Coordinates of C-alpha atoms and ligand atoms in Angstrom, one line a residue:
M1 CA 195.7 -87.9 30.0
R2 CA 195.1 -84.8 27.8
Y3 CA 197.0 -81.8 28.9
P4 CA 194.5 -79.0 29.7
V5 CA 194.6 -75.9 27.5
E6 CA 195.7 -72.8 29.3
P7 CA 192.8 -70.4 29.8
F8 CA 195.3 -67.5 29.5
R9 CA 198.1 -66.3 27.3
I10 CA 201.5 -65.0 28.4
K11 CA 202.2 -61.2 28.5
V12 CA 205.4 -61.1 30.5
V13 CA 208.2 -63.7 30.7
E14 CA 210.9 -64.4 33.2
P15 CA 214.0 -66.3 31.9
I16 CA 215.1 -69.4 33.8
N17 CA 218.6 -71.0 33.8
L18 CA 219.9 -74.5 34.0
P19 CA 223.2 -74.5 35.9
S20 CA 225.9 -77.0 34.9
P21 CA 226.1 -80.4 36.7
E22 CA 229.3 -79.3 38.4
E23 CA 227.7 -76.1 39.7
R24 CA 224.7 -78.0 41.0
E25 CA 226.9 -80.4 42.9
R26 CA 228.9 -77.5 44.4
L27 CA 225.7 -75.7 45.4
L28 CA 224.3 -78.8 47.1
V29 CA 227.5 -79.1 49.2
E30 CA 227.4 -75.3 50.0
A31 CA 223.7 -75.5 51.0
K32 CA 224.4 -78.4 53.3
Y33 CA 221.9 -80.4 51.2
N34 CA 219.1 -78.2 52.3
L35 CA 217.3 -76.9 49.2
F36 CA 215.8 -73.9 51.0
K37 CA 219.3 -72.5 50.9
I38 CA 219.8 -72.8 47.1
P39 CA 219.5 -69.4 45.3
S40 CA 216.3 -69.5 43.2
E41 CA 218.3 -68.3 40.2
K42 CA 220.1 -71.6 40.3
V43 CA 216.8 -73.5 40.1
F44 CA 215.5 -74.5 36.7
I45 CA 212.0 -75.6 37.7
D46 CA 210.8 -74.6 41.2
F47 CA 208.2 -76.8 42.8
L48 CA 209.2 -75.8 46.3
T49 CA 205.9 -74.3 47.0
D50 CA 202.7 -72.9 45.3
S51 CA 202.7 -70.2 48.0
G52 CA 203.1 -66.7 46.8
T53 CA 204.9 -67.9 43.7
G54 CA 202.2 -67.7 41.0
A55 CA 201.8 -65.3 38.1
L56 CA 199.5 -62.3 38.6
S57 CA 196.9 -61.4 36.0
H58 CA 196.8 -58.1 34.2
H59 CA 193.7 -57.2 36.3
Q60 CA 195.8 -57.6 39.4
W61 CA 198.7 -55.5 38.1
A62 CA 196.2 -52.8 37.1
A63 CA 194.6 -52.8 40.5
M64 CA 198.0 -52.5 42.2
M65 CA 198.7 -49.3 40.3
E66 CA 195.6 -47.8 41.9
A67 CA 196.6 -48.9 45.5
D68 CA 196.2 -46.5 48.4
E69 CA 199.0 -46.8 50.9
S70 CA 197.4 -44.9 53.7
Y71 CA 197.9 -46.2 57.2
A72 CA 194.3 -46.0 58.2
G73 CA 191.1 -46.1 56.2
S74 CA 192.8 -46.8 52.8
R75 CA 190.7 -47.4 49.7
S76 CA 192.6 -50.6 49.1
W77 CA 191.6 -52.0 52.5
F78 CA 187.9 -51.3 51.9
R79 CA 188.2 -53.1 48.5
L80 CA 189.9 -56.1 50.2
K81 CA 187.4 -56.1 53.0
R82 CA 184.5 -56.3 50.5
A83 CA 186.3 -59.0 48.5
I84 CA 186.8 -61.2 51.7
E85 CA 183.2 -60.6 52.8
E86 CA 181.9 -61.7 49.4
F87 CA 184.3 -64.7 49.2
S88 CA 183.7 -66.0 52.8
G89 CA 180.3 -64.7 53.8
Y90 CA 182.0 -63.5 57.1
E91 CA 181.8 -59.8 58.2
D92 CA 184.5 -57.7 59.7
P93 CA 187.6 -59.5 58.5
I94 CA 191.1 -59.0 59.9
P95 CA 194.0 -58.6 57.4
V96 CA 197.3 -60.4 58.1
H97 CA 200.5 -60.5 56.1
Q98 CA 200.3 -64.3 55.6
G99 CA 198.6 -67.4 57.1
R100 CA 201.0 -68.0 59.9
A101 CA 200.3 -64.5 61.4
A102 CA 196.7 -65.6 61.8
E103 CA 197.9 -68.9 63.3
K104 CA 199.8 -67.0 66.0
L105 CA 196.7 -64.9 66.8
L106 CA 194.6 -68.1 67.0
A107 CA 197.1 -69.8 69.2
T108 CA 197.3 -66.8 71.6
I109 CA 193.5 -66.3 71.7
Y110 CA 192.2 -69.9 71.9
L111 CA 195.0 -72.1 73.3
H112 CA 197.2 -72.6 76.3
E113 CA 199.5 -75.3 77.8
G114 CA 197.8 -78.7 77.5
A115 CA 194.9 -77.5 75.4
K116 CA 194.0 -80.1 72.8
V117 CA 193.7 -79.3 69.1
V118 CA 192.1 -81.7 66.7
S119 CA 192.6 -81.6 62.9
N120 CA 192.4 -83.6 59.7
T121 CA 196.1 -82.7 59.6
L122 CA 197.7 -79.4 60.5
F123 CA 200.2 -77.7 58.2
D124 CA 203.7 -77.5 59.6
T125 CA 203.6 -73.7 60.6
T126 CA 200.1 -74.1 62.2
R127 CA 201.4 -77.1 64.1
G128 CA 204.5 -75.1 65.1
N129 CA 202.5 -72.1 66.3
F130 CA 200.2 -74.3 68.4
L131 CA 203.0 -76.3 69.9
A132 CA 204.8 -73.1 70.8
V133 CA 202.0 -72.3 73.3
G134 CA 202.1 -75.9 74.7
A135 CA 199.0 -77.3 72.9
E136 CA 198.6 -81.0 72.2
I137 CA 197.9 -81.9 68.6
Y138 CA 195.7 -84.7 67.4
D139 CA 195.9 -85.2 63.6
I140 CA 193.1 -87.6 62.7
P141 CA 192.7 -88.0 58.9
T142 CA 190.1 -90.5 57.7
P143 CA 191.4 -94.1 57.7
E144 CA 190.7 -94.3 53.9
A145 CA 193.7 -91.9 53.4
L146 CA 196.1 -94.7 54.6
D147 CA 195.7 -96.6 51.3
I148 CA 197.4 -94.0 49.1
S149 CA 196.7 -95.8 45.9
S150 CA 192.9 -96.3 46.2
D151 CA 190.4 -94.2 44.3
Y152 CA 188.7 -92.8 47.4
P153 CA 187.8 -89.3 46.4
F154 CA 188.0 -87.4 49.7
K155 CA 191.2 -88.5 51.5
G156 CA 191.4 -85.1 53.1
N157 CA 188.5 -85.9 55.3
I158 CA 188.6 -86.0 59.1
D159 CA 187.9 -89.3 61.0
L160 CA 184.5 -88.5 62.4
N161 CA 184.4 -91.4 64.9
R162 CA 187.8 -90.4 66.4
L163 CA 186.7 -86.8 66.5
E164 CA 183.7 -87.7 68.6
E165 CA 185.8 -89.8 70.9
L166 CA 188.2 -86.9 71.5
L167 CA 185.4 -84.4 72.0
K168 CA 183.8 -86.7 74.5
E169 CA 187.1 -87.1 76.4
G170 CA 187.2 -83.3 76.9
G171 CA 189.9 -80.7 76.8
V172 CA 189.6 -79.9 73.1
K173 CA 189.8 -76.2 72.6
L174 CA 189.9 -76.0 68.8
V175 CA 189.1 -78.2 65.8
V176 CA 190.8 -77.1 62.6
M177 CA 189.7 -78.4 59.2
V178 CA 192.4 -77.8 56.5
L179 CA 190.9 -77.4 53.0
T180 CA 192.6 -79.0 51.1
N181 CA 194.6 -81.2 53.3
N182 CA 198.1 -80.1 52.3
T183 CA 200.2 -82.3 54.6
G184 CA 197.9 -85.3 53.8
G185 CA 198.8 -85.1 50.1
G186 CA 196.8 -82.1 48.9
Q187 CA 193.6 -84.2 49.2
P188 CA 190.1 -82.6 49.3
V189 CA 187.7 -82.6 52.2
D190 CA 184.1 -83.4 51.3
L191 CA 181.6 -80.7 52.2
D192 CA 179.5 -83.4 53.9
N193 CA 182.4 -84.4 56.1
L194 CA 182.9 -80.8 57.1
K195 CA 179.2 -80.4 57.8
E196 CA 179.2 -83.5 60.1
A197 CA 182.4 -82.4 61.8
Y198 CA 180.8 -79.0 62.5
A199 CA 177.6 -80.6 63.9
L200 CA 179.8 -82.6 66.3
T201 CA 181.8 -79.6 67.5
Q202 CA 178.5 -77.7 68.0
R203 CA 177.2 -80.5 70.2
Y204 CA 180.3 -80.3 72.3
G205 CA 180.6 -76.5 72.3
V206 CA 184.1 -76.5 70.7
P207 CA 184.9 -73.9 68.0
L208 CA 185.7 -75.2 64.5
I209 CA 188.1 -73.1 62.4
I210 CA 188.7 -73.6 58.7
D211 CA 192.2 -73.3 57.3
A212 CA 190.9 -71.9 54.0
C213 CA 194.1 -71.3 52.0
R214 CA 193.1 -73.7 49.2
I215 CA 189.3 -73.6 49.7
A216 CA 188.6 -72.8 46.0
E217 CA 190.5 -75.9 44.8
N218 CA 188.7 -77.9 47.5
A219 CA 185.3 -76.6 46.3
Y220 CA 186.2 -77.5 42.7
F221 CA 186.8 -81.1 43.9
V222 CA 183.5 -81.2 45.8
K223 CA 181.7 -80.1 42.6
R224 CA 183.5 -82.8 40.6
R225 CA 183.5 -85.7 43.0
N226 CA 180.3 -85.4 45.1
P227 CA 177.3 -85.7 42.8
K228 CA 175.2 -83.8 45.3
Y229 CA 177.0 -80.6 44.5
S230 CA 177.7 -81.1 40.7
G231 CA 175.1 -78.5 39.8
W232 CA 176.5 -75.9 42.3
S233 CA 178.9 -73.1 41.4
V234 CA 182.4 -73.2 43.0
K235 CA 181.5 -69.8 44.5
D236 CA 178.5 -71.2 46.2
I237 CA 180.3 -74.3 47.5
V238 CA 183.0 -72.0 49.0
L239 CA 180.3 -69.9 50.7
E240 CA 178.5 -73.0 51.9
S241 CA 181.8 -74.4 53.3
F242 CA 182.5 -71.2 55.4
R243 CA 178.9 -71.5 56.8
Y244 CA 180.0 -74.6 58.7
S245 CA 182.6 -72.9 60.8
D246 CA 183.1 -70.5 63.7
G247 CA 186.0 -68.8 62.1
A248 CA 188.6 -69.2 59.4
F249 CA 192.0 -68.1 58.3
M250 CA 193.5 -68.0 54.9
S251 CA 196.9 -67.5 53.5
G252 CA 196.2 -65.3 50.4
K253 CA 199.4 -66.7 48.9
K254 CA 197.6 -69.8 47.7
D255 CA 194.0 -69.4 46.5
G256 CA 194.2 -65.6 47.0
L257 CA 196.5 -65.8 43.9
S258 CA 198.7 -63.2 45.5
N259 CA 202.4 -62.9 46.3
M260 CA 201.6 -61.9 49.9
G261 CA 198.5 -61.6 52.2
G262 CA 196.0 -63.4 54.3
F263 CA 193.0 -62.8 56.6
L264 CA 191.3 -64.1 59.7
V265 CA 187.5 -64.1 60.3
L266 CA 185.8 -65.0 63.6
R267 CA 182.1 -65.1 64.5
D268 CA 182.8 -64.4 68.2
E269 CA 183.0 -60.7 68.6
R270 CA 185.0 -60.7 71.8
K271 CA 187.6 -62.9 70.3
R272 CA 187.7 -60.7 67.2
M273 CA 188.3 -57.6 69.3
R274 CA 191.2 -59.4 71.1
A275 CA 192.6 -60.5 67.7
K276 CA 192.5 -56.8 66.5
E277 CA 194.4 -55.7 69.7
L278 CA 197.1 -58.2 69.1
L279 CA 197.2 -57.4 65.4
I280 CA 198.1 -53.8 66.1
L281 CA 200.8 -55.0 68.5
W282 CA 202.4 -57.5 66.1
E283 CA 201.4 -56.9 62.5
G284 CA 200.0 -53.4 61.9
F285 CA 196.9 -51.4 62.1
I286 CA 193.5 -53.2 61.4
H287 CA 193.3 -51.6 58.0
Y288 CA 196.5 -53.3 56.6
G289 CA 197.7 -56.0 59.0
G290 CA 201.3 -55.9 57.7
L291 CA 200.3 -55.6 54.0
S292 CA 201.0 -52.8 51.6
G293 CA 198.0 -51.3 49.7
R294 CA 199.4 -53.1 46.6
D295 CA 199.2 -56.5 48.3
M296 CA 195.6 -55.8 49.4
E297 CA 194.6 -54.8 45.8
S298 CA 196.2 -57.9 44.4
M299 CA 194.5 -60.2 46.8
A300 CA 191.1 -58.5 46.4
V301 CA 191.2 -59.3 42.7
G302 CA 192.9 -62.7 43.2
L303 CA 190.1 -64.0 45.5
K304 CA 187.6 -63.5 42.7
E305 CA 189.8 -65.0 40.0
S306 CA 190.4 -68.1 42.1
L307 CA 186.7 -68.9 41.8
D308 CA 186.8 -69.0 37.9
E309 CA 186.0 -72.6 37.0
R310 CA 188.0 -72.6 33.8
Y311 CA 191.1 -71.6 35.8
L312 CA 190.4 -74.3 38.3
E313 CA 189.9 -76.9 35.6
H314 CA 193.3 -76.0 34.2
R315 CA 195.0 -75.9 37.6
T316 CA 193.8 -79.2 38.8
G317 CA 194.3 -80.6 35.3
Q318 CA 198.0 -79.7 35.5
V319 CA 198.4 -81.5 38.8
A320 CA 196.6 -84.5 37.4
Y321 CA 198.8 -84.6 34.3
L322 CA 202.0 -84.6 36.5
T323 CA 200.6 -87.1 39.0
E324 CA 199.5 -89.5 36.3
G325 CA 202.8 -89.2 34.5
I326 CA 204.8 -90.0 37.7
R327 CA 202.6 -93.0 38.4
E328 CA 203.2 -94.4 34.9
I329 CA 206.9 -94.3 35.5
G330 CA 206.4 -96.6 38.5
W331 CA 206.7 -94.3 41.5
D332 CA 204.0 -94.6 44.2
V333 CA 201.9 -91.4 44.3
M334 CA 199.2 -90.0 46.5
W335 CA 196.1 -91.0 44.5
P336 CA 193.7 -89.6 43.2
P337 CA 195.5 -86.4 42.1
G338 CA 195.0 -83.5 44.6
G339 CA 194.7 -79.8 44.3
H340 CA 198.1 -78.0 44.2
A341 CA 200.8 -80.6 44.1
A342 CA 201.9 -84.1 43.0
Y343 CA 203.2 -86.2 45.9
I344 CA 205.5 -89.2 45.5
E345 CA 205.6 -91.7 48.4
V346 CA 209.1 -93.2 48.4
S347 CA 208.8 -95.8 51.2
E348 CA 208.7 -98.8 48.8
A349 CA 210.7 -97.4 45.9
L350 CA 213.6 -96.4 48.3
A351 CA 213.0 -99.2 50.8
H352 CA 216.8 -99.6 51.1
I353 CA 217.0 -96.2 52.9
P354 CA 215.6 -96.4 56.5
K355 CA 213.3 -93.6 57.6
E356 CA 215.9 -92.2 60.0
Q357 CA 218.0 -91.5 57.0
F358 CA 215.2 -89.5 55.2
P359 CA 214.5 -91.4 52.0
A360 CA 212.2 -88.7 50.6
H361 CA 214.9 -86.1 51.1
S362 CA 217.3 -88.3 49.2
L363 CA 215.0 -88.0 46.2
V364 CA 214.7 -84.3 46.7
V365 CA 218.5 -83.9 46.5
E366 CA 218.7 -86.2 43.5
L367 CA 216.1 -84.1 41.6
Y368 CA 218.2 -81.1 42.0
R369 CA 221.4 -82.9 41.2
R370 CA 220.0 -84.4 37.9
G371 CA 217.7 -81.6 36.8
A372 CA 218.0 -78.5 38.9
I373 CA 214.4 -79.2 40.0
R374 CA 213.5 -78.0 43.5
T375 CA 210.9 -79.9 45.5
V376 CA 210.3 -80.4 49.2
E377 CA 210.3 -83.3 51.6
V378 CA 207.1 -83.9 53.6
G379 CA 208.1 -86.8 55.8
S380 CA 210.4 -87.7 58.6
L381 CA 212.7 -84.7 58.1
M382 CA 209.8 -82.3 58.3
F383 CA 207.7 -84.0 61.0
K384 CA 210.1 -86.2 62.9
D385 CA 208.2 -89.1 64.6
A386 CA 204.8 -87.6 63.6
A387 CA 205.4 -88.3 59.9
R388 CA 202.7 -90.5 58.4
Y389 CA 204.2 -90.7 54.9
E390 CA 207.6 -90.2 53.2
F391 CA 206.5 -87.7 50.6
V392 CA 208.3 -85.6 48.0
R393 CA 206.0 -82.8 47.1
F394 CA 205.9 -81.1 43.7
A395 CA 203.8 -78.0 44.3
I396 CA 202.9 -76.3 41.1
P397 CA 202.9 -72.5 41.2
R398 CA 199.7 -71.0 39.8
R399 CA 199.5 -70.0 36.1
M400 CA 203.3 -70.2 35.6
Y401 CA 204.7 -73.4 34.1
S402 CA 203.8 -75.0 30.8
R403 CA 203.4 -78.6 29.6
A404 CA 207.1 -78.8 28.6
H405 CA 208.2 -78.0 32.1
L406 CA 206.2 -80.9 33.4
D407 CA 207.4 -83.2 30.7
Y408 CA 211.0 -82.3 31.5
T409 CA 210.3 -83.1 35.2
L410 CA 208.9 -86.5 34.1
D411 CA 212.0 -87.3 32.1
V412 CA 214.3 -86.6 35.1
L413 CA 212.1 -88.7 37.3
R414 CA 212.3 -91.5 34.8
D415 CA 216.1 -91.5 34.8
I416 CA 216.2 -91.5 38.6
Y417 CA 213.8 -94.4 38.8
A418 CA 216.0 -96.5 36.6
S419 CA 218.9 -96.2 39.0
K420 CA 217.0 -95.6 42.3
G421 CA 219.0 -98.3 44.1
N422 CA 222.0 -96.0 44.0
L423 CA 220.4 -93.3 46.1
R424 CA 221.8 -92.9 49.6
G425 CA 220.4 -91.6 52.9
F426 CA 221.3 -88.5 54.9
R427 CA 222.1 -87.6 58.4
I428 CA 221.4 -84.2 60.2
T429 CA 224.5 -82.3 61.3
Y430 CA 222.5 -79.3 62.7
E431 CA 218.8 -78.8 63.6
P432 CA 216.9 -76.0 65.3
P433 CA 214.2 -76.9 68.0
H434 CA 211.2 -76.0 65.8
L435 CA 210.4 -76.5 62.1
R436 CA 213.8 -78.1 61.6
H437 CA 213.5 -78.7 57.9
F438 CA 213.8 -75.0 57.0
L439 CA 217.2 -74.5 58.6
A440 CA 218.6 -78.1 59.0
E441 CA 222.0 -79.0 57.7
L442 CA 222.7 -82.5 56.4
E443 CA 225.3 -84.7 54.9
P444 CA 225.1 -87.8 52.8
I445 CA 225.7 -91.2 54.3
L446 CA 228.2 -92.9 52.0
Ligands
F0G1 N1 198.0 -73.7 56.1 C1 198.3 -74.4 55.1 C2 197.5 -75.6 54.7 C3 199.4 -74.1 54.3 O1 199.7 -74.9 53.2 C4 200.2 -73.0 54.6 C5 201.4 -72.6 53.9 C6 199.8 -72.2 55.8 C7 198.7 -72.6 56.5 C8 200.6 -71.0 56.2 O2 200.5 -70.0 55.4 O3 202.7 -69.6 54.4 O4 201.0 -67.8 54.3 O5 202.1 -68.4 56.4 N2 201.9 -73.4 53.0 C9 203.0 -73.2 52.2 C10 203.4 -74.5 51.5 C11 204.2 -72.5 52.8 O6 204.4 -74.5 50.8 O7 202.6 -75.4 51.5 P1 201.6 -68.9 55.1

């Protein structure tokens, strides 16, 4: 495909280095084959995450210079408050330092031991926070998502039949719709699917909460892939999406285009008051929630910039360029291309490595070994038995890398594909009880 023209030019640059092959090998051993432990200066191209890693615009930097760092009633908070209200249509938002702080508030306010949570697929920290209070999680993505190579446009959807069954059975305390569905391959959720899910939760009196961290990217796909909304602006699709919810939380590190930040909004005033009490205990006063004034200024501007359709065309175009290139090499990918990342599914290409030996992690290690490229496993290492796929995720930071960085990545992937039979599995030598992939230590199986 044609590479999309950048709707920006570069004003500040940050040098990157390619360590020697010997150094890469040594660093892998020292990091116990866990790429979270590799110093970022030793990474040439960093696709670990699109969270908080993007480039800021000059409008954001300018706003940050004007930040007010007051504890209470700061000008920066009122700017952010207005920006969140305009972005979401919700009133009286609660600032948090990042998404998972809102997840902990939600878990404490809505859940308890044995409470059921239903989702199109929770992200790992959301899952972790909900499991930590004893909740039972039901991830029910639409059956169309199982065929990763089909052209079905909205593989992030929730399975509405299964949702109704679970609601009928009872005990569901929360339904969470993740836009886009990160763990399910960065796939969008159709606005109509959200509307139907909301109607069901209303009928059964269960609150529906949106995980909105990539809601602008999701809205762009709704506009492009559902003809009903092709004449709508992304801004209006985002607002319409929020209308079909009882609350939402957002990590501002994604579509907030910021290095740090997030918010929680809730329609229920009593729950909102409870969240504010806990916020003061855990995060900070209700006018900053763990954020500096500079963070709040950056997010206030970022929320607006994320709705710029030329920016979104470029962003999704980059992901599509990388995904298509990977598919042409022969790797299986999550198709069609999603919002923030390309996903390789390795089950077939690395069929000689059993799931218990983490085949996707094996490719993650090889990408670093051959090209100092950092990616992340989203499979059996991250999700143990709950893994639905064996993905390697290439999350593209916003407004940061150019075409040549993506072409370099494709060259490395082409080389690995040619000798993929030589890749070996891994075993875990240490793992913590929760979210094991962050701290796990591994060794290769020779
Ligand atoms: N929900 C989704 C869908 C996410 O992707 C993330 C973070 C969170 C919630 C938590 O937000 O990091 O601000 O606490 N995802 C990052 C990633 C870390 O790499 O996908 P956070």
